[in-house]
Coordinates of N, CA and C in Angstrom, one line a residue:
X1126 N 159.3 78.8 75.2 CA 160.2 78.0 76.0 C 160.7 76.8 75.1
X1127 N 161.9 76.3 75.5 CA 162.4 75.2 74.7 C 163.1 75.6 73.4
X1128 N 163.4 74.6 72.6 CA 164.2 74.8 71.4 C 163.4 75.6 70.4
X1129 N 162.1 75.7 70.4 CA 161.3 76.5 69.5 C 161.2 77.9 69.9
X1130 N 161.7 78.2 71.1 CA 161.5 79.6 71.6 C 162.1 80.7 70.7
X1131 N 163.2 80.3 70.1 CA 163.9 81.3 69.3 C 163.1 81.8 68.1
X1132 N 162.0 81.0 67.7 CA 161.2 81.4 66.5 C 160.0 82.1 66.9
X1133 N 159.7 82.2 68.2 CA 158.4 82.8 68.6 C 158.6 83.9 69.6
X1134 N 159.2 85.1 69.2 CA 159.5 86.1 70.1 C 158.2 86.7 70.7
X1135 N 158.1 86.9 72.0 CA 157.0 87.6 72.6 C 157.6 88.8 73.4
X1136 N 157.0 89.9 73.3 CA 157.5 91.1 74.1 C 157.4 90.8 75.6
X1137 N 158.2 91.5 76.4 CA 158.3 91.3 77.8 C 156.9 91.5 78.5
X1138 N 156.6 90.7 79.4 CA 155.4 90.8 80.2 C 155.6 90.4 81.6
X1139 N 154.7 90.7 82.5 CA 154.8 90.4 83.9 C 153.7 89.5 84.3
X1140 N 154.0 88.4 85.0 CA 153.0 87.4 85.5 C 153.1 87.4 87.0
X1141 N 151.9 87.4 87.6 CA 151.9 87.2 89.0 C 150.5 86.7 89.4
X1142 N 150.3 86.1 90.6 CA 149.1 85.6 91.0 C 148.4 86.6 92.0
X1143 N 147.1 86.6 92.0 CA 146.4 87.6 92.8 C 145.2 86.8 93.5
X1144 N 145.1 87.0 94.8 CA 144.0 86.5 95.6 C 142.9 87.5 95.5
X1145 N 141.8 87.2 94.8 CA 140.7 88.1 94.6 C 139.9 88.4 95.8
X1146 N 139.6 89.6 96.1 CA 138.7 90.0 97.2 C 137.4 90.6 96.7
X1147 N 137.4 91.3 95.6 CA 136.2 91.9 95.1 C 136.3 92.1 93.6
X1148 N 135.1 92.2 93.0 CA 135.0 92.5 91.6 C 134.4 94.0 91.5
X1149 N 135.1 94.8 90.8 CA 134.7 96.2 90.7 C 133.9 96.5 89.4
X1150 N 132.6 96.6 89.5 CA 131.9 96.9 88.2 C 132.1 98.4 87.8
X1151 N 131.8 98.7 86.6 CA 131.9 100.1 86.1 C 131.1 101.1 86.9
X1152 N 129.9 100.6 87.3 CA 129.0 101.5 88.1 C 128.4 100.6 89.2
X1153 N 128.5 101.2 90.4 CA 128.0 100.5 91.6 C 129.1 100.1 92.6
X1154 N 128.7 99.5 93.7 CA 129.6 99.1 94.7 C 130.3 97.9 94.4
X1155 N 131.5 97.7 95.0 CA 132.3 96.4 94.8 C 131.5 95.2 95.2
X1156 N 131.6 94.2 94.4 CA 130.9 92.9 94.7 C 132.0 91.9 95.3
X1157 N 131.7 91.4 96.5 CA 132.7 90.5 97.1 C 132.9 89.3 96.2
X1158 N 134.1 88.8 96.1 CA 134.5 87.6 95.3 C 135.7 87.0 96.0
X1159 N 135.9 85.7 95.7 CA 137.0 85.0 96.3 C 137.6 84.0 95.2
X1160 N 138.9 83.7 95.4 CA 139.5 82.8 94.5 C 140.9 83.4 94.1
X1161 N 141.6 82.8 93.1 CA 142.9 83.2 92.7 C 142.9 83.2 91.2
X1162 N 143.5 84.2 90.6 CA 143.7 84.3 89.2 C 145.2 84.6 88.8
X1163 N 145.6 84.1 87.6 CA 146.9 84.4 87.1 C 146.8 85.7 86.3
X1164 N 147.6 86.7 86.6 CA 147.6 88.0 85.9 C 148.7 88.1 84.9
X1165 N 148.5 88.6 83.7 CA 149.5 88.9 82.8 C 149.4 90.4 82.4
X1166 N 150.4 91.2 82.7 CA 150.5 92.6 82.4 C 151.4 92.7 81.2
X1167 N 151.0 93.3 80.1 CA 151.7 93.3 78.8 C 152.9 94.2 78.8
X1168 N 153.4 94.6 80.0 CA 154.6 95.4 80.2 C 155.3 94.9 81.4
X1169 N 156.6 95.3 81.6 CA 157.3 95.0 82.8 C 156.8 95.9 83.9
X1170 N 156.8 95.4 85.1 CA 156.4 96.1 86.3 C 157.4 96.0 87.4
X1171 N 157.5 97.0 88.3 CA 158.3 96.8 89.5 C 157.8 95.7 90.4
X1172 N 158.6 95.0 91.1 CA 158.1 93.9 91.9 C 157.2 94.4 93.0
X1173 N 156.1 93.7 93.3 CA 155.3 93.9 94.4 C 155.6 92.9 95.5
X1174 N 155.0 93.1 96.7 CA 155.3 92.2 97.8 C 154.0 91.6 98.3
X1175 N 154.1 90.5 98.9 CA 152.9 89.8 99.5 C 152.2 90.7 100.4
X1176 N 150.9 90.8 100.3 CA 150.1 91.7 101.2 C 149.7 93.0 100.5
X1177 N 150.4 93.4 99.4 CA 150.1 94.6 98.7 C 148.7 94.4 98.0
X1178 N 148.0 95.5 97.9 CA 146.7 95.5 97.2 C 146.9 96.0 95.8
X1179 N 146.2 95.4 94.9 CA 146.3 95.8 93.5 C 144.9 95.8 92.9
X1180 N 144.7 96.9 92.1 CA 143.5 97.1 91.4 C 143.8 97.0 89.9
X1181 N 143.1 96.1 89.2 CA 143.5 95.7 87.8 C 142.3 95.9 86.9
X1182 N 142.5 96.4 85.7 CA 141.5 96.6 84.7 C 141.9 95.8 83.5
X1183 N 141.2 94.7 83.1 CA 141.5 93.9 82.0 C 140.4 92.9 81.7
X1184 N 140.8 91.9 80.9 CA 139.8 90.9 80.5 C 140.1 89.5 81.2
X1185 N 139.2 88.9 81.8 CA 139.3 87.7 82.5 C 138.8 86.5 81.7
X1186 N 139.6 85.6 81.4 CA 139.1 84.4 80.6 C 139.5 83.1 81.3
X1187 N 138.7 82.1 81.1 CA 139.0 80.8 81.7 C 140.1 80.1 80.8
X1188 N 140.8 79.2 81.4 CA 141.8 78.5 80.6 C 141.1 77.4 79.8
X1189 N 141.5 77.3 78.5 CA 140.9 76.4 77.6 C 141.2 74.9 77.9
X1190 N 140.3 74.0 77.7 CA 140.6 72.6 77.9 C 141.5 72.1 76.7
X1191 N 142.0 70.9 76.8 CA 142.8 70.3 75.7 C 142.0 70.2 74.5
X1192 N 142.5 70.6 73.3 CA 141.8 70.6 72.1 C 142.1 69.3 71.4
X1193 N 143.2 68.6 71.7 CA 143.5 67.3 71.0 C 144.0 66.3 72.0
X1194 N 143.8 65.0 71.8 CA 144.3 64.0 72.7 C 145.8 64.1 72.9
X1195 N 146.2 64.0 74.1 CA 147.7 64.1 74.4 C 148.1 65.5 74.7
X1196 N 147.3 66.5 74.4 CA 147.7 67.9 74.6 C 147.5 68.2 76.1
X1197 N 148.3 69.2 76.6 CA 148.2 69.6 78.0 C 146.8 70.2 78.2
X1198 N 146.1 69.8 79.2 CA 144.8 70.3 79.6 C 145.1 71.5 80.5
X1199 N 145.1 72.7 80.0 CA 145.5 73.9 80.8 C 144.4 74.2 81.8
X1200 N 143.1 73.8 81.5 CA 142.1 74.1 82.5 C 142.3 73.2 83.7
X1201 N 142.6 71.9 83.5 CA 142.8 71.0 84.6 C 144.1 71.4 85.4
X1202 N 145.1 71.8 84.6 CA 146.4 72.2 85.3 C 146.1 73.4 86.2
X1203 N 145.4 74.4 85.7 CA 145.1 75.6 86.4 C 144.2 75.3 87.7
X1204 N 143.3 74.4 87.5 CA 142.5 74.0 88.6 C 143.3 73.3 89.7
X1205 N 144.3 72.6 89.3 CA 145.2 71.9 90.3 C 146.0 73.0 91.1
X1206 N 146.3 74.1 90.4 CA 147.0 75.2 91.1 C 146.0 76.2 91.8
X1207 N 144.7 76.0 91.7 CA 143.8 76.8 92.3 C 143.5 78.1 91.6
X1208 N 143.8 78.2 90.3 CA 143.6 79.4 89.5 C 142.3 79.3 88.7
X1209 N 141.5 80.4 88.8 CA 140.2 80.4 88.1 C 140.3 80.8 86.7
X1210 N 141.3 81.5 86.3 CA 141.5 82.0 84.9 C 142.7 82.9 84.8
X1211 N 142.8 83.5 83.6 CA 143.9 84.4 83.3 C 143.3 85.8 83.0
X1212 N 143.8 86.8 83.8 CA 143.4 88.2 83.7 C 144.5 88.9 82.8
X1213 N 144.1 89.3 81.6 CA 145.0 90.0 80.8 C 144.9 91.5 80.9
X1214 N 146.0 92.2 81.3 CA 145.9 93.6 81.5 C 146.8 94.3 80.4
X1215 N 146.2 95.2 79.6 CA 147.0 95.7 78.5 C 148.2 96.5 78.8
X1216 N 148.3 97.2 79.9 CA 149.4 98.0 80.2 C 149.5 98.2 81.7
X1217 N 150.7 98.5 82.2 CA 150.9 98.7 83.6 C 150.2 99.9 84.2
X1218 N 149.8 100.8 83.4 CA 149.0 101.9 83.9 C 147.6 101.5 84.4
X1219 N 147.2 100.3 84.0 CA 145.9 99.7 84.4 C 146.1 98.8 85.6
X1220 N 147.3 98.8 86.2 CA 147.5 98.0 87.4 C 148.0 98.9 88.5
X1221 N 147.1 99.2 89.4 CA 147.4 100.2 90.5 C 147.7 99.4 91.7
X1222 N 149.0 99.5 92.2 CA 149.4 98.7 93.4 C 149.5 99.7 94.5
X1223 N 148.8 99.3 95.6 CA 148.9 100.0 96.9 C 149.7 99.2 97.9
X1224 N 150.9 99.7 98.3 CA 151.6 98.9 99.3 C 150.9 98.8 100.6
X1225 N 151.0 97.7 101.2 CA 150.4 97.4 102.5 C 151.4 97.8 103.6
X1226 N 150.9 98.5 104.6 CA 151.7 98.8 105.8 C 152.3 97.6 106.4
X1227 N 153.6 97.7 106.7 CA 154.3 96.5 107.2 C 154.5 96.6 108.7
X1228 N 153.3 96.5 109.4 CA 153.4 96.6 110.8 C 153.1 95.2 111.5
X1229 N 152.3 94.4 110.9 CA 151.9 93.2 111.6 C 153.1 92.1 111.5
X1230 N 153.1 91.2 112.5 CA 154.0 90.1 112.5 C 153.8 89.2 111.3
X1231 N 152.6 88.9 111.0 CA 152.2 88.0 109.9 C 152.8 88.5 108.5
X1232 N 152.5 89.8 108.3 CA 153.0 90.4 107.0 C 154.5 90.4 106.9
X1233 N 155.2 90.7 108.0 CA 156.7 90.6 108.0 C 157.2 89.2 107.8
X1234 N 156.5 88.3 108.4 CA 156.9 86.9 108.2 C 156.7 86.4 106.8
X1235 N 155.6 86.8 106.2 CA 155.3 86.4 104.8 C 156.4 87.0 103.8
X1236 N 156.7 88.3 104.1 CA 157.7 88.9 103.2 C 159.1 88.3 103.4
X1237 N 159.5 87.9 104.6 CA 160.7 87.2 104.9 C 160.8 85.9 104.2
X1238 N 159.6 85.2 104.3 CA 159.6 83.8 103.6 C 159.7 84.0 102.1
X1239 N 159.0 84.9 101.5 CA 159.1 85.1 100.1 C 160.5 85.5 99.6
X1240 N 161.1 86.4 100.3 CA 162.5 86.8 100.0 C 163.4 85.6 100.1
X1241 N 163.3 84.8 101.1 CA 164.1 83.6 101.3 C 163.9 82.6 100.2
X1242 N 162.6 82.4 99.7 CA 162.4 81.4 98.6 C 163.0 81.9 97.3
X1243 N 162.9 83.2 97.1 CA 163.5 83.7 95.8 C 165.1 83.5 95.9
X1244 N 165.7 83.8 97.0 CA 167.1 83.6 97.1 C 167.5 82.1 97.0
X1245 N 166.7 81.2 97.5 CA 167.0 79.8 97.4 C 166.9 79.4 95.9
X1246 N 165.9 79.9 95.2 CA 165.8 79.6 93.8 C 167.0 80.1 93.0
X1247 N 167.5 81.3 93.4 CA 168.7 81.8 92.7 C 169.9 81.0 93.0
X1248 N 170.1 80.6 94.3 CA 171.2 79.8 94.6 C 171.2 78.4 93.9
X1249 N 170.0 77.9 93.7 CA 169.9 76.6 93.1 C 170.3 76.6 91.7
X1250 N 170.0 77.7 91.0 CA 170.3 77.8 89.5 C 171.5 78.6 89.2
X1251 N 172.2 79.1 90.2 CA 173.3 80.1 89.9 C 174.4 79.5 89.1
X1252 N 175.0 78.4 89.4 CA 176.2 77.9 88.8 C 175.9 76.7 87.8
X1253 N 174.7 76.6 87.4 CA 174.4 75.5 86.4 C 175.0 75.9 85.0
X1254 N 175.5 75.0 84.3 CA 176.0 75.3 82.9 C 174.9 75.8 82.0
X1255 N 175.2 76.7 81.1 CA 174.2 77.3 80.2 C 173.9 76.3 79.1
X1256 N 172.7 75.9 79.0 CA 172.2 75.1 77.9 C 170.8 75.6 77.4
X1257 N 170.3 74.9 76.4 CA 169.0 75.3 75.9 C 167.9 74.4 76.5
X1258 N 168.3 73.5 77.5 CA 167.4 72.6 78.1 C 166.7 73.4 79.3
X1259 N 165.7 74.2 79.1 CA 165.1 74.9 80.2 C 164.3 73.9 81.1
X1260 N 164.0 72.7 80.6 CA 163.3 71.8 81.5 C 164.2 71.4 82.7
X1261 N 165.5 71.4 82.5 CA 166.4 71.0 83.6 C 166.2 71.9 84.8
X1262 N 166.3 73.3 84.5 CA 166.2 74.2 85.6 C 164.8 74.2 86.3
X1263 N 163.8 74.0 85.4 CA 162.4 73.9 86.0 C 162.2 72.7 86.8
X1264 N 162.8 71.5 86.4 CA 162.7 70.3 87.1 C 163.4 70.4 88.5
X1265 N 164.6 71.0 88.5 CA 165.3 71.2 89.8 C 164.4 72.1 90.7
X1266 N 163.9 73.1 90.2 CA 163.1 74.0 91.0 C 161.8 73.3 91.5
X1267 N 161.2 72.4 90.7 CA 160.0 71.7 91.1 C 160.3 70.7 92.2
X1268 N 161.4 69.9 92.0 CA 161.8 68.9 93.0 C 162.2 69.5 94.3
X1269 N 163.1 70.5 94.3 CA 163.7 71.0 95.5 C 162.9 72.1 96.2
X1270 N 162.2 72.9 95.4 CA 161.5 74.0 96.0 C 160.0 74.0 95.7
X1271 N 159.4 73.0 95.0 CA 158.0 73.0 94.8 C 157.5 74.0 93.8
X1272 N 158.3 74.6 93.0 CA 157.9 75.6 92.0 C 157.5 74.9 90.7
X1273 N 156.3 75.3 90.2 CA 155.9 74.7 88.9 C 155.7 75.8 87.9
X1274 N 156.3 75.6 86.7 CA 156.2 76.6 85.7 C 155.8 75.9 84.3
X1275 N 155.6 76.8 83.3 CA 155.2 76.2 82.0 C 156.3 75.4 81.3
X1276 N 157.5 75.5 81.7 CA 158.6 74.7 81.1 C 158.4 73.2 81.4
X1277 N 157.6 72.9 82.4 CA 157.4 71.5 82.8 C 156.2 70.8 82.2
X1278 N 155.6 71.5 81.2 CA 154.3 71.0 80.6 C 154.5 69.5 80.1
X1279 N 155.6 69.3 79.3 CA 155.8 68.0 78.7 C 156.3 67.0 79.7
X1280 N 157.2 67.4 80.6 CA 157.7 66.5 81.6 C 156.6 66.1 82.6
X1281 N 155.7 67.0 82.9 CA 154.6 66.8 83.9 C 153.7 65.6 83.4
X1282 N 153.4 65.7 82.1 CA 152.6 64.6 81.5 C 153.3 63.3 81.5
X1283 N 154.7 63.3 81.3 CA 155.4 62.0 81.3 C 155.5 61.5 82.7
X1284 N 155.6 62.4 83.7 CA 155.7 61.9 85.1 C 154.4 61.2 85.5
X1285 N 153.3 61.8 85.0 CA 152.0 61.2 85.4 C 151.8 59.9 84.6
X1286 N 152.2 59.8 83.4 CA 152.0 58.6 82.6 C 152.8 57.4 83.2
X1287 N 154.0 57.7 83.6 CA 154.9 56.6 84.1 C 154.7 56.3 85.6
X1288 N 153.9 57.2 86.3 CA 153.7 57.0 87.7 C 154.8 57.6 88.6
X1289 N 155.8 58.2 88.0 CA 156.9 58.7 88.8 C 156.4 59.8 89.7
X1290 N 155.5 60.6 89.3 CA 155.0 61.7 90.2 C 154.4 61.1 91.5
X1291 N 153.7 60.0 91.4 CA 153.1 59.4 92.6 C 154.2 58.8 93.5
X1292 N 155.2 58.2 92.9 CA 156.3 57.6 93.6 C 157.0 58.7 94.4
X1293 N 157.3 59.8 93.8 CA 158.0 60.9 94.5 C 157.1 61.5 95.6
X1294 N 155.8 61.7 95.3 CA 154.9 62.3 96.3 C 154.7 61.4 97.5
X1295 N 154.5 60.1 97.2 CA 154.2 59.1 98.3 C 155.4 58.8 99.2
X1296 N 156.5 58.6 98.5 CA 157.7 58.2 99.3 C 158.4 59.4 99.9
X1297 N 158.2 60.6 99.5 CA 158.9 61.7 100.0 C 160.4 61.6 99.8
X1298 N 160.8 61.2 98.6 CA 162.2 60.9 98.3 C 163.1 62.1 98.5
X1299 N 162.7 63.3 98.1 CA 163.6 64.4 98.3 C 163.8 64.7 99.7
X1300 N 162.8 64.6 100.6 CA 163.0 64.8 102.0 C 163.8 63.7 102.6
X1301 N 163.6 62.5 102.1 CA 164.5 61.4 102.6 C 165.9 61.6 102.3
X1302 N 166.2 62.1 101.1 CA 167.6 62.4 100.7 C 168.2 63.5 101.6
X1303 N 167.4 64.5 101.9 CA 167.8 65.6 102.7 C 168.2 65.1 104.2
X1304 N 167.3 64.3 104.7 CA 167.5 63.7 106.1 C 168.7 62.8 106.1
X1305 N 168.8 62.0 105.0 CA 169.9 61.0 104.9 C 171.3 61.7 104.8
X1306 N 171.4 62.8 104.0 CA 172.6 63.5 103.9 C 173.0 64.1 105.3
X1307 N 172.1 64.7 106.0 CA 172.4 65.2 107.3 C 172.8 64.2 108.3
X1308 N 172.1 63.1 108.3 CA 172.5 62.0 109.3 C 173.9 61.4 108.9
X1309 N 174.1 61.3 107.6 CA 175.4 60.8 107.2 C 176.6 61.7 107.6
X1310 N 176.3 63.0 107.5 CA 177.3 64.0 107.9 C 177.5 63.9 109.4
X1311 N 176.5 63.8 110.2 CA 176.6 63.7 111.6 C 177.4 62.4 112.0
X1312 N 177.0 61.3 111.4 CA 177.7 60.0 111.7 C 179.2 60.0 111.3
X1313 N 179.5 60.8 110.3 CA 180.9 60.8 109.8 C 181.7 61.5 110.9
X1314 N 181.1 62.4 111.7 CA 181.9 63.2 112.7 C 182.2 62.3 113.9
X1315 N 181.6 61.2 114.1 CA 181.9 60.3 115.2 C 180.6 59.8 115.8
X1316 N 180.5 59.9 117.1 CA 179.5 59.2 117.9 C 178.1 59.9 117.6
X1317 N 177.1 59.0 117.7 CA 175.7 59.5 117.5 C 175.3 60.2 118.8
X1318 N 174.7 61.4 118.7 CA 174.2 62.1 119.8 C 172.7 62.4 119.7
X1319 N 172.1 62.7 120.8 CA 170.6 62.9 120.8 C 170.2 64.1 120.0
X1320 N 171.1 65.2 120.0 CA 170.7 66.4 119.3 C 170.7 66.2 117.8
X1321 N 171.4 65.1 117.3 CA 171.4 64.9 115.8 C 170.0 64.8 115.3
X1322 N 169.1 64.0 115.9 CA 167.8 63.9 115.5 C 167.0 65.2 115.5
X1323 N 167.2 66.0 116.6 CA 166.5 67.3 116.7 C 167.0 68.2 115.6
X1324 N 168.3 68.1 115.2 CA 168.8 69.0 114.1 C 168.1 68.6 112.8
X1325 N 167.9 67.3 112.5 CA 167.3 66.9 111.3 C 165.8 67.4 111.3
X1326 N 165.1 67.2 112.4 CA 163.8 67.7 112.5 C 163.7 69.2 112.2
X1327 N 164.6 70.0 112.8 CA 164.6 71.4 112.6 C 164.9 71.8 111.1
X1328 N 165.8 71.1 110.5 CA 166.1 71.4 109.0 C 164.9 71.0 108.2
X1329 N 164.2 69.9 108.4 CA 163.0 69.5 107.7 C 161.9 70.6 107.9
X1330 N 161.7 71.0 109.1 CA 160.7 72.0 109.3 C 161.0 73.3 108.6
X1331 N 162.3 73.7 108.6 CA 162.7 74.9 107.9 C 162.5 74.8 106.4
X1332 N 162.7 73.6 105.9 CA 162.5 73.3 104.5 C 161.0 73.4 104.1
X1333 N 160.2 72.8 104.9 CA 158.7 72.9 104.7 C 158.3 74.4 104.8
X1334 N 158.9 75.2 105.6 CA 158.6 76.6 105.7 C 159.0 77.3 104.4
X1335 N 160.1 76.9 103.8 CA 160.6 77.6 102.7 C 159.9 77.4 101.4
X1336 N 159.4 76.1 101.2 CA 158.9 75.8 99.9 C 157.4 76.1 99.8
X1337 N 156.8 76.0 98.6 CA 155.3 76.1 98.5 C 154.7 74.8 98.9
X1338 N 154.1 74.9 100.1 CA 153.6 73.6 100.8 C 152.4 73.1 100.1
X1339 N 152.4 71.8 99.8 CA 151.2 71.1 99.3 C 151.0 69.8 100.2
X1340 N 149.9 69.2 100.1 CA 149.6 68.1 100.9 C 150.6 66.9 100.8
X1341 N 151.0 66.5 99.6 CA 152.0 65.4 99.6 C 153.3 65.8 100.3
X1342 N 153.8 67.0 100.2 CA 155.0 67.4 100.8 C 154.8 67.5 102.4
X1343 N 153.6 67.9 102.8 CA 153.3 67.9 104.2 C 153.3 66.5 104.8
X1344 N 152.7 65.6 104.0 CA 152.7 64.2 104.4 C 154.1 63.6 104.5
X1345 N 154.9 63.9 103.5 CA 156.3 63.4 103.5 C 157.0 64.0 104.7
X1346 N 156.8 65.3 105.0 CA 157.5 65.9 106.1 C 157.1 65.2 107.4
X1347 N 155.8 64.9 107.6 CA 155.4 64.3 108.9 C 156.0 62.9 109.0
X1348 N 156.0 62.1 107.8 CA 156.6 60.8 107.8 C 158.1 60.9 108.2

């Protein structure tokens, strides 16, 4: 990522997160387990959907802590995301995906929400001018949609050092801007009506439904 990316080519790979249900030893019955891991498959894979079951064969390693002062502590960063480690899978032949039947209301809702989030991310980045500043796209996705990626490693540390991350989280600035724009548009049309407030509440609830919800965003939404 970034300006040095042109010098360090890496072959295509597929990343996704998995909620672990069991560890499958070579001999014996499955051992129940819980937690989340980040999976890297060293080949491209067709997209899976939330609720699908996947059986993976690879090596699981913990994220290393920072080796030098000022370096990103990937172990701490992964812990904040709830990830126990990185599971490296050599090929897609070692990743067996079993689609989940789409009969329940919960599964249909999760799939609809995921599709809507992906579309929102595409709309957000669709018409931006092409530059080598990958941090710009990642920062927009983080502020508006709550998505965090590796392109924000440097900016994330700067946000923490300056206290800006706490200001945004505590004040709920992005939700305040959203509500302010809506109210401004309503007031511009004329008289204030009672349904204006209900419309703002509905839009905020829909926004909280769309993004990856965390406690600071939930607190800002309630405020």
